[in-house]
Amino acid sequence: MGRLTTHVLDTAAGAPAHGLRIELWRLAGHDEHLKTEVTNDDGRVDGALLEGGDFTVGTYELRFHAGDYLRANGTALADPAFLDVIPIRFGIADAGAHYHVPLLLSPYGYSTYRGS
């Protein structure tokens, strides 16, 4: 059974990103908001973002609210911030696979990859 998970690490702080809001969207002719989650103390959300019958082939987007997270943790950001909402658009081609989309975050850069 396929599922979608994520994990956010604050590379500037050298710690998991606790309290970062993440939106999940399905993109299929129109944007459909599926859910909003907030990362826990480990920088993860409790459970899978998507699984079971809801986990289908298609194009999705995770929107990481990095600016709000960084400000809440005392990072001084310009107005507007260089990074605010970070959208990561990706495709799910195999509804039976595990897709893990981690985010490595700092105030002026980020990276992602398909993890395991």
Short mmCIF file of N, CA and C in Angstrom, two decimals:
data_model
loop_
_atom_site.label_atom_id
_atom_site.label_comp_id
_atom_site.label_asym_id
_atom_site.label_seq_id
_atom_site.Cartn_x
_atom_site.Cartn_y
_atom_site.Cartn_z
N MET A 1 0.83 -1.18 0.00
CA MET A 1 0.00 0.00 0.00
C MET A 1 0.88 1.25 0.00
N GLY A 2 0.60 2.18 -0.89
CA GLY A 2 1.42 3.38 -1.01
C GLY A 2 1.10 4.41 0.05
N ARG A 3 2.06 5.30 0.22
CA ARG A 3 1.86 6.40 1.18
C ARG A 3 2.83 7.53 0.88
N LEU A 4 2.48 8.70 1.40
CA LEU A 4 3.30 9.90 1.26
C LEU A 4 3.67 10.39 2.65
N THR A 5 4.98 10.63 2.86
CA THR A 5 5.46 11.16 4.13
C THR A 5 6.43 12.31 3.86
N THR A 6 6.73 13.07 4.91
CA THR A 6 7.70 14.16 4.81
C THR A 6 8.44 14.30 6.12
N HIS A 7 9.51 15.05 6.08
CA HIS A 7 10.35 15.33 7.25
C HIS A 7 11.05 16.65 6.96
N VAL A 8 11.05 17.57 7.92
CA VAL A 8 11.68 18.88 7.71
C VAL A 8 12.79 19.07 8.73
N LEU A 9 13.99 19.36 8.22
CA LEU A 9 15.13 19.65 9.08
C LEU A 9 15.57 21.10 8.87
N ASP A 10 15.77 21.81 9.96
CA ASP A 10 16.25 23.18 9.93
C ASP A 10 17.78 23.11 9.97
N THR A 11 18.40 23.25 8.81
CA THR A 11 19.85 23.09 8.75
C THR A 11 20.60 24.23 9.43
N ALA A 12 20.00 25.42 9.51
CA ALA A 12 20.65 26.55 10.19
C ALA A 12 20.68 26.31 11.70
N ALA A 13 19.64 25.69 12.24
CA ALA A 13 19.57 25.42 13.67
C ALA A 13 20.17 24.06 14.01
N GLY A 14 20.35 23.22 13.00
CA GLY A 14 20.86 21.88 13.25
C GLY A 14 19.87 21.02 14.03
N ALA A 15 18.57 21.18 13.70
CA ALA A 15 17.54 20.48 14.46
C ALA A 15 16.31 20.23 13.58
N PRO A 16 15.44 19.33 14.00
CA PRO A 16 14.18 19.17 13.28
C PRO A 16 13.37 20.46 13.35
N ALA A 17 12.60 20.72 12.31
CA ALA A 17 11.76 21.93 12.25
C ALA A 17 10.42 21.64 12.91
N HIS A 18 10.30 21.98 14.17
CA HIS A 18 9.08 21.76 14.95
C HIS A 18 8.11 22.93 14.74
N GLY A 19 6.86 22.64 14.46
CA GLY A 19 5.84 23.68 14.34
C GLY A 19 5.73 24.30 12.96
N LEU A 20 6.22 23.64 11.93
CA LEU A 20 6.15 24.17 10.56
C LEU A 20 4.87 23.67 9.89
N ARG A 21 4.07 24.59 9.39
CA ARG A 21 2.81 24.25 8.73
C ARG A 21 3.07 23.78 7.30
N ILE A 22 2.39 22.69 6.92
CA ILE A 22 2.54 22.10 5.58
C ILE A 22 1.14 21.88 5.01
N GLU A 23 0.94 22.34 3.79
CA GLU A 23 -0.31 22.08 3.08
C GLU A 23 -0.04 21.05 1.99
N LEU A 24 -1.00 20.15 1.79
CA LEU A 24 -0.93 19.18 0.70
C LEU A 24 -2.04 19.48 -0.30
N TRP A 25 -1.65 19.59 -1.57
CA TRP A 25 -2.58 19.89 -2.66
C TRP A 25 -2.49 18.83 -3.74
N ARG A 26 -3.61 18.48 -4.33
CA ARG A 26 -3.65 17.63 -5.52
C ARG A 26 -3.92 18.55 -6.70
N LEU A 27 -3.14 18.41 -7.77
CA LEU A 27 -3.26 19.27 -8.93
C LEU A 27 -3.78 18.44 -10.10
N ALA A 28 -5.03 18.64 -10.45
CA ALA A 28 -5.63 17.85 -11.53
C ALA A 28 -6.65 18.73 -12.26
N GLY A 29 -6.15 19.67 -13.04
CA GLY A 29 -7.04 20.60 -13.73
C GLY A 29 -7.45 21.77 -12.86
N HIS A 30 -7.51 21.53 -11.56
CA HIS A 30 -7.75 22.58 -10.58
C HIS A 30 -7.01 22.16 -9.30
N ASP A 31 -6.65 23.12 -8.49
CA ASP A 31 -5.95 22.81 -7.25
C ASP A 31 -6.95 22.40 -6.19
N GLU A 32 -6.72 21.24 -5.59
CA GLU A 32 -7.60 20.74 -4.54
C GLU A 32 -6.80 20.61 -3.24
N HIS A 33 -7.16 21.41 -2.24
CA HIS A 33 -6.49 21.34 -0.95
C HIS A 33 -6.95 20.07 -0.24
N LEU A 34 -5.99 19.20 0.10
CA LEU A 34 -6.32 17.93 0.74
C LEU A 34 -6.22 18.00 2.25
N LYS A 35 -5.19 18.67 2.75
CA LYS A 35 -5.04 18.76 4.20
C LYS A 35 -3.95 19.74 4.57
N THR A 36 -3.97 20.14 5.83
CA THR A 36 -2.91 20.96 6.42
C THR A 36 -2.45 20.26 7.69
N GLU A 37 -1.15 20.15 7.85
CA GLU A 37 -0.54 19.51 9.02
C GLU A 37 0.53 20.44 9.59
N VAL A 38 0.95 20.17 10.82
CA VAL A 38 2.03 20.90 11.47
C VAL A 38 3.04 19.87 11.97
N THR A 39 4.32 20.14 11.74
CA THR A 39 5.35 19.19 12.14
C THR A 39 5.46 19.08 13.66
N ASN A 40 5.81 17.88 14.10
CA ASN A 40 5.98 17.61 15.53
C ASN A 40 7.43 17.88 15.96
N ASP A 41 7.78 17.45 17.16
CA ASP A 41 9.13 17.70 17.70
C ASP A 41 10.24 17.08 16.87
N ASP A 42 9.90 16.06 16.07
CA ASP A 42 10.88 15.37 15.23
C ASP A 42 10.91 15.95 13.81
N GLY A 43 10.13 17.02 13.56
CA GLY A 43 10.08 17.61 12.23
C GLY A 43 9.24 16.81 11.25
N ARG A 44 8.42 15.91 11.77
CA ARG A 44 7.54 15.07 10.94
C ARG A 44 6.09 15.39 11.28
N VAL A 45 5.19 14.92 10.44
CA VAL A 45 3.77 14.98 10.80
C VAL A 45 3.41 13.63 11.39
N ASP A 46 2.41 13.61 12.23
CA ASP A 46 1.98 12.36 12.85
C ASP A 46 1.23 11.53 11.82
N GLY A 47 1.84 10.46 11.35
CA GLY A 47 1.24 9.61 10.35
C GLY A 47 1.56 10.05 8.94
N ALA A 48 1.03 9.32 7.98
CA ALA A 48 1.26 9.63 6.56
C ALA A 48 0.41 10.83 6.15
N LEU A 49 0.92 11.61 5.22
CA LEU A 49 0.14 12.71 4.65
C LEU A 49 -0.97 12.19 3.76
N LEU A 50 -0.69 11.07 3.11
CA LEU A 50 -1.64 10.48 2.18
C LEU A 50 -1.37 8.99 2.15
N GLU A 51 -2.44 8.18 2.17
CA GLU A 51 -2.27 6.73 2.11
C GLU A 51 -3.58 6.07 1.74
N GLY A 52 -3.53 4.77 1.54
CA GLY A 52 -4.71 4.00 1.24
C GLY A 52 -5.36 4.42 -0.07
N GLY A 53 -6.69 4.44 -0.08
CA GLY A 53 -7.44 4.79 -1.28
C GLY A 53 -7.26 6.22 -1.72
N ASP A 54 -6.80 7.10 -0.82
CA ASP A 54 -6.56 8.50 -1.17
C ASP A 54 -5.24 8.70 -1.90
N PHE A 55 -4.36 7.70 -1.81
CA PHE A 55 -3.04 7.79 -2.42
C PHE A 55 -3.15 7.31 -3.87
N THR A 56 -3.27 8.22 -4.78
CA THR A 56 -3.49 7.88 -6.19
C THR A 56 -2.44 8.51 -7.08
N VAL A 57 -2.29 7.94 -8.27
CA VAL A 57 -1.38 8.49 -9.27
C VAL A 57 -1.82 9.91 -9.61
N GLY A 58 -0.85 10.81 -9.73
CA GLY A 58 -1.17 12.18 -10.09
C GLY A 58 -0.07 13.15 -9.71
N THR A 59 -0.38 14.42 -9.86
CA THR A 59 0.56 15.50 -9.53
C THR A 59 0.09 16.15 -8.24
N TYR A 60 1.04 16.36 -7.33
CA TYR A 60 0.75 16.90 -6.01
C TYR A 60 1.71 18.05 -5.71
N GLU A 61 1.36 18.82 -4.70
CA GLU A 61 2.25 19.88 -4.25
C GLU A 61 2.19 19.98 -2.73
N LEU A 62 3.35 20.00 -2.13
CA LEU A 62 3.49 20.30 -0.70
C LEU A 62 3.90 21.76 -0.60
N ARG A 63 3.23 22.52 0.25
CA ARG A 63 3.57 23.92 0.48
C ARG A 63 4.02 24.07 1.92
N PHE A 64 5.32 24.31 2.06
CA PHE A 64 5.95 24.44 3.37
C PHE A 64 5.98 25.92 3.76
N HIS A 65 5.37 26.28 4.86
CA HIS A 65 5.29 27.68 5.29
C HIS A 65 6.54 28.03 6.11
N ALA A 66 7.64 28.16 5.39
CA ALA A 66 8.95 28.37 6.01
C ALA A 66 9.09 29.73 6.66
N GLY A 67 8.57 30.77 6.03
CA GLY A 67 8.69 32.12 6.59
C GLY A 67 8.06 32.22 7.96
N ASP A 68 6.84 31.71 8.11
CA ASP A 68 6.16 31.74 9.41
C ASP A 68 6.96 30.96 10.45
N TYR A 69 7.47 29.79 10.04
CA TYR A 69 8.26 28.97 10.95
C TYR A 69 9.53 29.70 11.40
N LEU A 70 10.26 30.27 10.45
CA LEU A 70 11.51 30.95 10.78
C LEU A 70 11.28 32.16 11.68
N ARG A 71 10.26 32.96 11.37
CA ARG A 71 9.94 34.13 12.22
C ARG A 71 9.58 33.69 13.64
N ALA A 72 8.78 32.64 13.76
CA ALA A 72 8.35 32.15 15.07
C ALA A 72 9.52 31.65 15.90
N ASN A 73 10.61 31.28 15.23
CA ASN A 73 11.78 30.79 15.93
C ASN A 73 12.89 31.83 16.05
N GLY A 74 12.52 33.09 15.86
CA GLY A 74 13.45 34.19 16.12
C GLY A 74 14.37 34.57 15.00
N THR A 75 14.18 34.05 13.80
CA THR A 75 15.02 34.42 12.67
C THR A 75 14.54 35.75 12.10
N ALA A 76 15.44 36.72 12.03
CA ALA A 76 15.11 38.02 11.43
C ALA A 76 15.12 37.86 9.92
N LEU A 77 13.99 38.14 9.30
CA LEU A 77 13.86 38.01 7.85
C LEU A 77 13.55 39.36 7.24
N ALA A 78 14.01 39.57 6.03
CA ALA A 78 13.66 40.79 5.29
C ALA A 78 12.16 40.78 4.99
N ASP A 79 11.64 41.92 4.60
CA ASP A 79 10.23 42.02 4.23
C ASP A 79 10.13 42.51 2.80
N PRO A 80 9.79 41.68 1.84
CA PRO A 80 9.39 40.29 2.01
C PRO A 80 10.58 39.37 2.22
N ALA A 81 10.31 38.22 2.83
CA ALA A 81 11.35 37.23 3.09
C ALA A 81 11.82 36.62 1.77
N PHE A 82 13.08 36.25 1.72
CA PHE A 82 13.61 35.58 0.53
C PHE A 82 12.84 34.29 0.28
N LEU A 83 12.66 33.49 1.33
CA LEU A 83 11.83 32.28 1.26
C LEU A 83 10.65 32.45 2.20
N ASP A 84 9.47 32.23 1.69
CA ASP A 84 8.28 32.31 2.54
C ASP A 84 7.55 30.98 2.45
N VAL A 85 6.73 30.79 1.45
CA VAL A 85 6.09 29.50 1.22
C VAL A 85 6.89 28.78 0.14
N ILE A 86 7.34 27.58 0.47
CA ILE A 86 8.14 26.78 -0.46
C ILE A 86 7.25 25.71 -1.07
N PRO A 87 6.93 25.83 -2.36
CA PRO A 87 6.12 24.79 -3.01
C PRO A 87 7.02 23.72 -3.62
N ILE A 88 6.71 22.48 -3.36
CA ILE A 88 7.43 21.38 -3.99
C ILE A 88 6.38 20.55 -4.74
N ARG A 89 6.45 20.63 -6.06
CA ARG A 89 5.51 19.92 -6.94
C ARG A 89 6.18 18.63 -7.39
N PHE A 90 5.44 17.52 -7.28
CA PHE A 90 6.01 16.22 -7.61
C PHE A 90 4.90 15.31 -8.13
N GLY A 91 5.32 14.27 -8.80
CA GLY A 91 4.38 13.30 -9.35
C GLY A 91 4.44 11.98 -8.62
N ILE A 92 3.29 11.37 -8.45
CA ILE A 92 3.19 10.01 -7.94
C ILE A 92 2.80 9.13 -9.12
N ALA A 93 3.70 8.25 -9.52
CA ALA A 93 3.46 7.38 -10.66
C ALA A 93 3.09 5.96 -10.26
N ASP A 94 3.37 5.60 -9.00
CA ASP A 94 3.12 4.24 -8.52
C ASP A 94 2.33 4.32 -7.22
N ALA A 95 1.04 4.02 -7.27
CA ALA A 95 0.17 4.13 -6.10
C ALA A 95 0.48 3.07 -5.04
N GLY A 96 1.38 2.16 -5.33
CA GLY A 96 1.76 1.15 -4.36
C GLY A 96 3.09 1.43 -3.68
N ALA A 97 3.72 2.54 -4.00
CA ALA A 97 5.06 2.84 -3.49
C ALA A 97 5.01 3.83 -2.33
N HIS A 98 6.13 3.92 -1.61
CA HIS A 98 6.29 4.92 -0.57
C HIS A 98 7.03 6.12 -1.17
N TYR A 99 6.42 7.28 -1.10
CA TYR A 99 7.04 8.52 -1.54
C TYR A 99 7.32 9.35 -0.30
N HIS A 100 8.59 9.64 -0.07
CA HIS A 100 9.01 10.46 1.06
C HIS A 100 9.64 11.72 0.49
N VAL A 101 9.10 12.88 0.88
CA VAL A 101 9.58 14.17 0.35
C VAL A 101 10.12 14.99 1.52
N PRO A 102 11.41 14.87 1.83
CA PRO A 102 12.00 15.64 2.91
C PRO A 102 12.37 17.05 2.45
N LEU A 103 12.46 17.96 3.41
CA LEU A 103 12.89 19.33 3.13
C LEU A 103 14.01 19.68 4.09
N LEU A 104 15.13 20.11 3.54
CA LEU A 104 16.24 20.65 4.33
C LEU A 104 16.18 22.15 4.16
N LEU A 105 16.00 22.88 5.24
CA LEU A 105 15.63 24.28 5.20
C LEU A 105 16.63 25.18 5.93
N SER A 106 16.89 26.35 5.35
CA SER A 106 17.59 27.44 6.02
C SER A 106 16.92 28.73 5.55
N PRO A 107 17.23 29.88 6.13
CA PRO A 107 16.55 31.12 5.72
C PRO A 107 16.80 31.52 4.26
N TYR A 108 17.88 31.03 3.66
CA TYR A 108 18.21 31.46 2.30
C TYR A 108 18.40 30.32 1.31
N GLY A 109 17.95 29.13 1.67
CA GLY A 109 18.06 28.02 0.75
C GLY A 109 17.35 26.79 1.27
N TYR A 110 17.09 25.87 0.36
CA TYR A 110 16.48 24.61 0.74
C TYR A 110 16.85 23.55 -0.30
N SER A 111 16.68 22.30 0.08
CA SER A 111 16.84 21.20 -0.86
C SER A 111 15.86 20.11 -0.50
N THR A 112 15.58 19.29 -1.50
CA THR A 112 14.67 18.18 -1.34
C THR A 112 15.11 17.04 -2.25
N TYR A 113 14.53 15.90 -2.06
CA TYR A 113 14.83 14.72 -2.87
C TYR A 113 13.75 13.70 -2.58
N ARG A 114 13.71 12.63 -3.36
CA ARG A 114 12.80 11.54 -3.03
C ARG A 114 13.53 10.60 -2.09
N GLY A 115 13.09 10.58 -0.87
CA GLY A 115 13.72 9.75 0.16
C GLY A 115 13.06 8.40 0.26
N SER A 116 13.40 7.70 1.33
CA SER A 116 12.84 6.36 1.54
C SER A 116 12.19 6.28 2.91
#
